[in-house]
Amino acid sequence: MLRQFLSKLPRKSGKSDSPELTGSTSCTTAGSSPQPHRSNSLNLGSGRPCAPKRTSSAVFPASVVAGIEPLLPFKDVPNSEKMNLFVSKVSLCCVTFDFTDPTKNLIEKDVKRQTLLELLDFVSGSVRFSEPAILAMCRMCAVNLFRVFPPNYRSVVSNGGENDDEEPMFDPAWPHLQIVYDLLVKFITSSCLDAKVAKKYIDHSFILRLLDLFDSEDPRERDCLKTILHRVYGKFMVHRPFIRKAISNIFYRFVFDIERHNGIAELLEIFGSIISGFALPLKEEHKIFLWRVLIPLHKPKSLGVYFQQLSYCVSQFIEKEPKLCSTVIRGLLKYWPITNSQKELMFLGELEEILEAINMVEFQKVMVPLFWRIGCCINSFHFQVAERALFFWNNDQIVNLIAHNRHVILPIILPALEKNAQNHWNHAVLNLTINVRKMFMEMDDQLFISCHIHFKEEEAKVSILAEKRKEAWKQLENAASLKPIAGNTAVLVTPLATPIAY
């Protein structure tokens, strides 16, 4: 078996130094995804070239080395040949194996693993990478990493938190994938890598394939991808607008189409560090991203999976430009989860953080719809929602904002407080409600009395209207019971029917 494996190593080619190299009809290119769990061999020395499908601006080489034994250690070759040996070892690692069967190809897998570890140690050194070496490295990473996850590989991601306790799926090939990922990180971050040359091969197509891998169910893989994409964004400035746009497109599809993706939290974590580096004043492009991407990301049921990262991104925008506070609050009110108590708790927590940073002018723009919604939360039968809303009055910054605008806020909030004080079922909520009423009385006793009198008057008017409506229904029922039935129309009249109170 080892002999068969070694027979697939690079042979002498007529154009060993050409960057546009071809292989046999069994070659695998970076643009074509190897089928999962299928052994892909590279017959790199065949005389009949194949024309691989081109999905990248770079054609990855089948081989760029002639006559070098890849199993030699780097210390046994002169410095002038080390880069050729590097490419030869990289080409050896383009052979992939089926890891679903742990008893299959054990020797070959171990040879590949040892070779990858050698490459990892070599890349950590100070040897400048030639263009053929960059080509070979990109191709090897593409062959090993870029793959399409079958439909049964994905599970539904936390529908409203239902699947939070499920164990994540782990890729059986991870022992090799991890070394390839570590190798790619070291390669990209190496000071010996010329970014001007490497950007031709770590191009838009390569980046898109990396982003596709974020849907992996293996959290270890997503964590490695997060590091790699962050390094790519930092090193290749020319790709930064494209990366931002590509990530935005993933978010758009997640929010408005599938609502299923495993890597939203990791992508938001990357964007959090990107936002922190935005220059001031913020570009209109970045503000549009906040309104069209980050705010709608509050809508999906699986918000709890990535809420912490999303909240951090929003807070970064507000820290950069406090005037965006009112914009964010309007967005939260637009997507308020009326029928989902767990999401309401998250929204209320985020609101409190925003109100701690908001200035008076921005607060006054949104205080009316904001406190109308808070009033609804205070009256919630879910005691945690009501309790969380009442906790706002434990925050000195929010109390200060309320005190300066009490003439507008108290008439909105008082009806909710009075309803709670009269008939809320939870004792803790009842006590908090009474405390908030006392705070308003201490702020402005005269205003509180005036609002309370107005509330009682409105309550009396509502009661009178309800009685009038009830009496009107009784009169209609009596009149209908006395009037003879005309034609064949069947009329059911129940004089004792309970009228609906509006």
Coordinates of C-alpha atoms in Angstrom, one line a residue:
M1 CA 0.0 0.0 0.0
L2 CA 2.8 2.4 0.8
R3 CA 4.4 1.6 -2.5
Q4 CA 1.1 2.5 -4.3
F5 CA 1.0 5.7 -2.3
L6 CA 4.6 6.7 -3.2
S7 CA 3.9 5.9 -6.8
K8 CA 1.6 8.9 -6.9
L9 CA 4.4 11.3 -6.0
P10 CA 5.6 14.0 -8.5
R11 CA 7.7 12.9 -11.5
K12 CA 9.9 14.9 -13.7
S13 CA 7.9 17.3 -15.9
G14 CA 8.9 19.0 -19.1
K15 CA 7.9 22.4 -17.7
S16 CA 8.9 22.3 -14.1
D17 CA 9.1 26.0 -13.6
S18 CA 5.8 27.0 -15.4
P19 CA 3.1 28.4 -13.1
E20 CA 0.4 27.0 -15.5
L21 CA 0.9 23.3 -14.9
T22 CA -1.4 20.4 -15.6
G23 CA -1.9 16.9 -14.4
S24 CA -3.6 13.7 -15.5
T25 CA -7.4 13.3 -16.0
S26 CA -7.7 12.3 -12.3
C27 CA -6.3 15.6 -11.0
T28 CA -8.3 17.7 -8.5
T29 CA -8.3 21.5 -8.9
A30 CA -9.0 24.2 -6.4
G31 CA -12.2 25.0 -8.2
S32 CA -13.6 21.5 -8.0
S33 CA -14.7 20.2 -4.7
P34 CA -13.7 16.6 -3.8
Q35 CA -16.6 14.4 -2.9
P36 CA -16.8 13.9 0.9
H37 CA -15.1 10.7 2.2
R38 CA -13.8 9.8 -1.2
S39 CA -10.1 9.0 -1.8
N40 CA -8.7 11.4 -4.4
S41 CA -5.3 10.6 -5.9
L42 CA -3.2 12.9 -8.0
N43 CA -1.3 11.2 -10.9
L44 CA 1.0 14.1 -11.3
G45 CA 3.3 12.7 -14.0
S46 CA 1.0 11.5 -16.7
G47 CA 1.8 12.5 -20.3
R48 CA -1.9 13.3 -21.1
P49 CA -2.8 16.7 -19.6
C50 CA -6.3 17.5 -18.4
A51 CA -8.1 20.8 -18.6
P52 CA -9.4 21.5 -15.1
K53 CA -12.5 23.6 -14.6
R54 CA -11.4 27.2 -13.8
T55 CA -13.3 28.9 -11.0
S56 CA -10.3 31.0 -9.8
S57 CA -8.1 33.5 -11.4
A58 CA -5.2 31.1 -10.6
V59 CA -4.7 27.7 -12.0
F60 CA -3.2 25.7 -9.2
P61 CA -0.2 23.5 -10.3
A62 CA -0.3 19.7 -10.4
S63 CA 3.5 19.7 -9.8
V64 CA 6.3 22.2 -9.9
V65 CA 9.2 19.9 -8.8
A66 CA 11.3 17.5 -10.8
G67 CA 13.3 14.6 -9.3
I68 CA 13.2 15.4 -5.5
E69 CA 12.3 12.8 -3.0
P70 CA 9.6 14.3 -0.8
L71 CA 10.2 12.1 2.2
L72 CA 13.7 13.6 2.7
P73 CA 13.9 15.8 5.8
F74 CA 14.6 19.5 5.2
K75 CA 17.9 19.3 7.1
D76 CA 19.3 16.8 4.6
V77 CA 19.1 19.1 1.6
P78 CA 21.1 22.3 0.8
N79 CA 19.3 25.7 1.2
S80 CA 19.1 26.1 -2.5
E81 CA 16.9 23.0 -2.8
K82 CA 14.7 23.5 0.3
M83 CA 12.0 25.4 -1.6
N84 CA 11.8 22.6 -4.2
L85 CA 11.6 20.1 -1.4
F86 CA 8.9 22.2 0.2
V87 CA 6.8 22.1 -3.0
S88 CA 7.4 18.4 -3.4
K89 CA 6.1 17.7 0.2
V90 CA 3.1 20.0 -0.4
S91 CA 2.3 18.1 -3.6
L92 CA 2.5 14.8 -1.6
C93 CA -0.1 16.2 0.8
C94 CA -2.6 16.8 -2.0
V95 CA -3.6 13.1 -1.7
T96 CA -6.7 12.8 0.4
F97 CA -8.1 9.7 2.3
D98 CA -11.3 8.3 3.6
F99 CA -11.3 9.0 7.4
T100 CA -14.7 7.4 8.0
D101 CA -12.9 4.0 8.2
P102 CA -10.2 4.3 10.9
T103 CA -8.6 1.0 9.7
K104 CA -8.0 2.1 6.1
N105 CA -4.7 3.4 4.7
L106 CA -3.1 3.7 8.2
I107 CA 0.5 3.9 6.9
E108 CA -0.3 6.5 4.2
K109 CA -2.3 8.6 6.6
D110 CA 0.6 8.6 9.0
V111 CA 3.1 9.6 6.3
K112 CA 0.9 12.5 5.3
R113 CA 0.5 13.6 8.9
Q114 CA 4.2 13.6 9.5
T115 CA 4.8 15.5 6.2
L116 CA 2.2 18.1 7.2
L117 CA 4.0 18.5 10.6
E118 CA 7.3 19.0 8.8
L119 CA 5.8 21.6 6.6
L120 CA 4.3 23.4 9.6
D121 CA 7.7 23.6 11.2
F122 CA 9.3 24.8 7.9
V123 CA 6.7 27.5 7.3
S124 CA 7.5 28.9 10.8
G125 CA 11.0 29.6 9.7
S126 CA 12.4 32.5 7.7
V127 CA 12.7 31.2 4.1
R128 CA 11.1 33.5 1.5
F129 CA 8.4 31.7 -0.5
S130 CA 8.7 31.6 -4.3
E131 CA 5.6 32.0 -6.5
P132 CA 5.5 28.3 -7.4
A133 CA 5.6 27.5 -3.7
I134 CA 2.7 29.9 -3.1
L135 CA 0.8 28.2 -5.9
A136 CA 1.4 24.7 -4.5
M137 CA 0.5 25.8 -1.0
C138 CA -2.8 27.3 -2.1
R139 CA -3.6 24.2 -4.2
M140 CA -2.9 21.9 -1.3
C141 CA -5.1 23.8 1.1
A142 CA -7.9 23.9 -1.6
V143 CA -7.7 20.1 -2.1
N144 CA -7.8 19.3 1.6
L145 CA -10.1 21.9 3.0
F146 CA -12.6 23.0 0.3
R147 CA -15.5 20.5 0.3
V148 CA -19.3 20.5 0.0
F149 CA -21.2 19.4 3.1
P150 CA -23.9 16.9 2.2
P151 CA -27.5 17.8 3.3
N152 CA -27.5 15.2 6.1
Y153 CA -24.4 16.7 7.5
R154 CA -26.2 19.8 8.6
S155 CA -28.7 19.9 11.5
V156 CA -31.3 22.5 12.1
V157 CA -29.6 25.3 14.1
S158 CA -31.4 26.0 17.4
N159 CA -35.0 26.7 16.4
G160 CA -35.8 29.0 19.2
G161 CA -33.2 27.4 21.4
E162 CA -34.7 23.9 21.1
N163 CA -31.5 22.2 20.0
D164 CA -29.1 24.0 22.3
D165 CA -28.3 20.8 24.2
E166 CA -27.5 18.7 21.2
E167 CA -23.9 17.6 20.8
P168 CA -22.1 19.2 17.8
M169 CA -20.9 16.9 15.0
F170 CA -17.1 16.4 14.7
D171 CA -15.4 15.7 11.4
P172 CA -13.5 12.4 11.5
A173 CA -10.8 13.9 9.3
W174 CA -10.1 16.6 11.9
P175 CA -6.6 15.3 13.0
H176 CA -5.3 16.1 9.5
L177 CA -7.6 19.1 8.8
Q178 CA -6.3 20.8 11.9
I179 CA -2.7 20.6 10.8
V180 CA -3.7 22.0 7.3
Y181 CA -5.5 24.9 9.0
D182 CA -2.5 25.6 11.3
L183 CA -0.3 25.4 8.3
L184 CA -2.5 27.9 6.4
V185 CA -2.5 30.3 9.3
K186 CA 1.3 30.2 9.6
F187 CA 1.7 30.6 5.9
I188 CA -0.6 33.7 5.7
T189 CA 0.9 35.4 8.7
S190 CA 4.5 34.6 7.7
S191 CA 6.6 37.7 7.2
C192 CA 8.3 35.8 4.3
L193 CA 5.1 35.8 2.3
D194 CA 4.8 38.5 -0.3
A195 CA 1.2 39.7 -0.2
K196 CA 1.5 41.2 -3.7
V197 CA 2.2 37.8 -5.1
A198 CA -0.1 35.8 -2.8
K199 CA -3.1 37.9 -3.5
K200 CA -3.2 36.5 -7.1
Y201 CA -3.9 33.0 -5.6
I202 CA -5.6 33.9 -2.3
D203 CA -8.2 35.6 -4.5
H204 CA -12.0 36.2 -4.4
S205 CA -12.7 32.6 -5.4
F206 CA -10.5 31.3 -2.6
I207 CA -12.1 33.6 0.0
L208 CA -15.6 32.5 -1.1
R209 CA -14.7 28.9 -0.6
L210 CA -13.3 29.7 2.8
L211 CA -16.6 31.4 3.7
D212 CA -18.6 28.4 2.6
L213 CA -16.7 26.3 5.2
F214 CA -18.2 28.4 8.0
D215 CA -21.3 26.3 7.7
S216 CA -19.4 23.3 9.1
E217 CA -20.9 21.7 12.1
D218 CA -17.5 21.2 13.7
P219 CA -16.9 24.1 16.1
R220 CA -13.2 23.5 16.0
E221 CA -13.1 24.0 12.3
R222 CA -15.2 27.2 12.5
D223 CA -12.8 28.5 15.1
C224 CA -9.8 27.9 12.8
L225 CA -11.6 29.6 9.9
K226 CA -12.4 32.6 12.1
T227 CA -8.6 33.1 12.7
I228 CA -7.7 32.5 9.1
L229 CA -10.3 34.9 7.7
H230 CA -9.3 37.6 10.2
R231 CA -5.6 37.2 9.1
V232 CA -6.6 37.4 5.4
Y233 CA -8.5 40.5 6.1
G234 CA -5.6 42.1 7.9
K235 CA -2.9 41.1 5.3
F236 CA -4.7 41.6 2.0
M237 CA -6.1 45.1 2.1
V238 CA -7.2 44.9 -1.5
H239 CA -9.7 42.2 -0.5
R240 CA -11.3 44.0 2.4
P241 CA -14.3 45.5 0.6
F242 CA -15.0 42.1 -1.0
I243 CA -14.8 40.2 2.3
R244 CA -17.3 42.6 3.9
K245 CA -19.7 42.3 1.0
A246 CA -19.4 38.5 0.9
I247 CA -20.1 38.2 4.7
S248 CA -23.0 40.6 4.3
N249 CA -24.5 38.3 1.6
I250 CA -24.3 35.4 3.9
F251 CA -26.2 37.4 6.5
Y252 CA -28.8 38.5 4.0
R253 CA -29.5 34.9 2.9
F254 CA -29.6 33.8 6.5
V255 CA -32.1 36.4 7.6
F256 CA -34.4 36.6 4.6
D257 CA -34.2 33.1 3.1
I258 CA -33.0 30.0 5.0
E259 CA -32.6 31.1 8.6
R260 CA -30.1 28.2 9.0
H261 CA -26.3 28.6 9.2
N262 CA -23.8 27.3 11.7
G263 CA -21.2 30.1 11.5
I264 CA -23.2 33.3 12.1
A265 CA -21.6 33.8 15.6
E266 CA -18.1 33.4 14.2
L267 CA -18.7 35.7 11.3
L268 CA -20.2 38.3 13.6
E269 CA -17.1 38.0 15.9
I270 CA -14.9 38.7 12.9
F271 CA -17.1 41.7 12.0
G272 CA -16.8 43.0 15.6
S273 CA -13.1 43.4 15.2
I274 CA -13.5 44.9 11.7
I275 CA -16.0 47.5 13.1
S276 CA -13.6 48.5 15.9
G277 CA -11.1 49.5 13.1
F278 CA -13.5 51.7 11.2
A279 CA -12.2 55.3 10.8
L280 CA -14.3 58.2 11.9
P281 CA -16.6 59.7 10.6
L282 CA -18.3 56.4 9.6
K283 CA -18.8 55.9 5.9
E284 CA -22.4 55.7 4.6
E285 CA -21.6 52.1 3.5
H286 CA -21.0 51.1 7.2
K287 CA -24.2 52.8 8.4
I288 CA -26.1 50.9 5.8
F289 CA -24.6 47.7 7.0
L290 CA -25.9 48.5 10.5
W291 CA -29.4 49.2 9.3
R292 CA -29.8 46.5 6.6
V293 CA -27.7 43.6 8.2
L294 CA -27.1 43.9 11.9
I295 CA -30.6 45.2 12.9
P296 CA -32.5 42.5 10.8
L297 CA -30.3 39.8 12.4
H298 CA -32.4 40.3 15.5
K299 CA -35.3 38.7 13.7
P300 CA -34.4 35.0 13.3
K301 CA -35.6 32.5 15.9
S302 CA -32.0 31.3 16.6
L303 CA -31.0 34.8 17.9
G304 CA -29.8 33.2 21.1
V305 CA -27.0 31.4 19.3
Y306 CA -25.2 34.5 18.2
F307 CA -26.8 37.3 20.3
Q308 CA -23.7 38.1 22.3
Q309 CA -21.6 38.7 19.2
L310 CA -24.4 40.7 17.5
S311 CA -24.9 42.9 20.6
Y312 CA -21.1 43.5 20.6
C313 CA -21.2 44.6 16.9
V314 CA -24.1 47.0 17.6
S315 CA -22.3 48.4 20.7
Q316 CA -19.2 49.0 18.6
F317 CA -21.2 51.2 16.1
I318 CA -22.8 53.1 19.0
E319 CA -19.3 53.7 20.6
K320 CA -18.0 55.0 17.2
E321 CA -21.0 57.2 16.6
P322 CA -23.5 57.8 19.5
K323 CA -26.0 59.4 17.2
L324 CA -26.8 55.9 15.9
C325 CA -28.5 55.1 19.2
S326 CA -31.9 56.3 18.1
T327 CA -31.6 54.4 14.8
V328 CA -30.8 51.1 16.6
I329 CA -33.7 51.6 19.1
R330 CA -36.1 52.1 16.2
G331 CA -34.8 48.9 14.6
L332 CA -35.2 46.9 17.8
L333 CA -38.8 48.2 18.2
K334 CA -39.5 47.2 14.5
Y335 CA -38.4 43.6 15.1
W336 CA -39.7 43.3 18.7
P337 CA -40.5 39.6 19.4
I338 CA -44.1 40.1 20.9
T339 CA -44.7 36.3 21.1
N340 CA -41.3 35.1 22.2
S341 CA -40.5 35.9 25.9
Q342 CA -36.9 34.6 25.8
K343 CA -36.1 37.0 22.9
E344 CA -37.9 39.8 24.7
L345 CA -35.5 39.4 27.6
M346 CA -32.5 39.7 25.2
F347 CA -34.0 42.8 23.6
L348 CA -34.6 44.4 27.0
G349 CA -31.0 43.7 28.0
E350 CA -29.7 45.2 24.8
L351 CA -32.0 48.2 25.2
E352 CA -30.6 48.9 28.7
E353 CA -27.0 48.9 27.3
I354 CA -28.0 51.4 24.6
L355 CA -29.8 53.7 27.0
E356 CA -26.6 53.8 29.1
A357 CA -24.8 55.3 26.1
I358 CA -27.5 57.5 24.6
N359 CA -27.5 61.3 24.9
M360 CA -30.6 63.4 25.7
V361 CA -31.3 64.6 22.2
E362 CA -31.3 61.0 20.7
F363 CA -33.3 59.8 23.7
Q364 CA -36.1 62.3 23.1
K365 CA -36.4 61.2 19.5
V366 CA -37.5 57.7 20.5
M367 CA -38.8 58.0 24.1
V368 CA -42.5 57.8 23.2
P369 CA -42.6 54.5 21.2
L370 CA -39.8 53.1 23.4
F371 CA -41.7 53.6 26.7
W372 CA -45.0 52.5 25.1
R373 CA -43.2 49.1 24.4
I374 CA -41.7 49.0 27.9
G375 CA -45.2 49.6 29.3
C376 CA -46.4 46.5 27.4
C377 CA -43.5 44.5 28.8
I378 CA -44.4 45.7 32.3
N379 CA -47.9 44.2 31.9
S380 CA -46.5 40.9 30.5
F381 CA -47.9 37.8 32.2
H382 CA -44.4 36.3 31.8
F383 CA -43.0 37.4 35.1
Q384 CA -39.3 37.5 33.9
V385 CA -40.2 40.0 31.1
A386 CA -42.2 42.2 33.5
E387 CA -39.4 42.0 36.1
R388 CA -36.7 42.8 33.5
A389 CA -38.6 45.8 32.2
L390 CA -39.1 47.2 35.8
F391 CA -35.3 46.7 36.5
F392 CA -34.7 49.7 34.2
W393 CA -35.5 51.9 37.2
N394 CA -32.5 50.4 39.0
N395 CA -30.2 52.0 36.5
D396 CA -29.2 55.6 37.5
Q397 CA -28.5 56.7 33.9
I398 CA -31.9 55.6 32.7
V399 CA -33.6 57.1 35.8
N400 CA -31.9 60.4 35.1
L401 CA -33.2 60.4 31.5
I402 CA -36.7 59.5 32.7
A403 CA -36.6 62.3 35.4
H404 CA -35.7 65.0 32.8
N405 CA -38.6 63.8 30.5
R406 CA -41.1 62.7 33.2
H407 CA -43.9 64.9 31.8
V408 CA -43.9 62.8 28.6
I409 CA -43.0 59.4 30.1
L410 CA -45.1 59.2 33.2
P411 CA -48.5 59.5 31.3
I412 CA -47.4 56.6 29.1
I413 CA -46.1 54.3 31.9
L414 CA -48.6 55.0 34.7
P415 CA -51.5 53.0 33.2
A416 CA -49.2 49.9 33.0
L417 CA -48.0 50.4 36.6
E418 CA -51.6 50.8 37.9
K419 CA -52.8 47.7 36.1
N420 CA -49.9 45.7 37.6
A421 CA -50.6 47.1 41.1
Q422 CA -54.2 46.0 40.8
N423 CA -54.0 42.5 39.5
H424 CA -50.5 41.1 38.5
W425 CA -50.2 37.5 39.7
N426 CA -46.5 37.5 40.6
H427 CA -45.6 38.9 44.0
A428 CA -42.0 40.0 43.0
V429 CA -43.4 42.0 40.0
L430 CA -46.0 43.5 42.3
N431 CA -43.4 44.8 44.7
L432 CA -41.2 46.2 41.9
T433 CA -44.3 48.0 40.5
I434 CA -45.0 49.6 43.8
N435 CA -41.4 50.7 44.1
V436 CA -41.4 52.3 40.7
R437 CA -44.7 54.2 41.6
K438 CA -43.0 55.5 44.7
M439 CA -40.0 56.7 42.6
F440 CA -42.3 58.7 40.3
M441 CA -44.1 60.2 43.3
E442 CA -40.7 61.3 44.7
M443 CA -39.7 62.8 41.3
D444 CA -42.7 65.0 41.0
D445 CA -45.6 64.5 43.4
Q446 CA -47.9 67.0 41.7
L447 CA -47.3 65.5 38.3
F448 CA -48.0 62.0 39.6
I449 CA -51.3 63.1 41.3
S450 CA -52.3 64.8 38.0
C451 CA -51.5 61.8 35.9
H452 CA -53.2 59.5 38.4
I453 CA -56.4 61.6 38.3
H454 CA -56.3 61.5 34.5
F455 CA -55.9 57.7 34.6
K456 CA -58.9 57.3 36.9
E457 CA -61.0 59.5 34.6
E458 CA -60.0 57.5 31.5
E459 CA -60.7 54.3 33.4
A460 CA -64.1 55.5 34.3
K461 CA -64.8 56.5 30.7
V462 CA -63.8 53.1 29.5
S463 CA -66.0 51.5 32.1
I464 CA -69.0 53.7 31.1
L465 CA -68.4 52.8 27.4
A466 CA -68.3 49.1 28.3
E467 CA -71.6 49.4 30.1
K468 CA -73.2 51.2 27.2
R469 CA -72.0 48.6 24.8
K470 CA -73.3 45.8 27.0
E471 CA -76.7 47.5 27.2
A472 CA -76.8 48.1 23.4
W473 CA -76.2 44.3 22.8
K474 CA -79.0 43.4 25.2
Q475 CA -81.4 45.7 23.4
L476 CA -80.4 44.2 20.0
E477 CA -80.9 40.7 21.4
N478 CA -84.4 41.5 22.8
A479 CA -85.4 43.2 19.6
A480 CA -84.2 40.2 17.5
S481 CA -86.1 37.8 19.8
L482 CA -89.4 39.6 19.3
K483 CA -89.1 40.0 15.5
P484 CA -90.6 37.1 13.4
I485 CA -88.2 35.2 11.2
A486 CA -88.7 36.1 7.5
G487 CA -88.0 33.7 4.7
N488 CA -85.9 30.6 5.1
T489 CA -83.1 32.3 7.1
A490 CA -82.3 30.6 10.3
V491 CA -81.5 33.0 13.2
L492 CA -80.1 31.8 16.5
V493 CA -80.9 34.2 19.3
T494 CA -79.7 33.5 22.9
P495 CA -81.1 36.1 25.3
L496 CA -78.7 34.9 28.0
A497 CA -75.6 35.1 25.8
T498 CA -72.7 37.0 27.4
P499 CA -71.9 40.1 25.3
I500 CA -68.3 40.6 24.3
A501 CA -66.6 43.5 26.1
Y502 CA -64.4 45.7 23.9

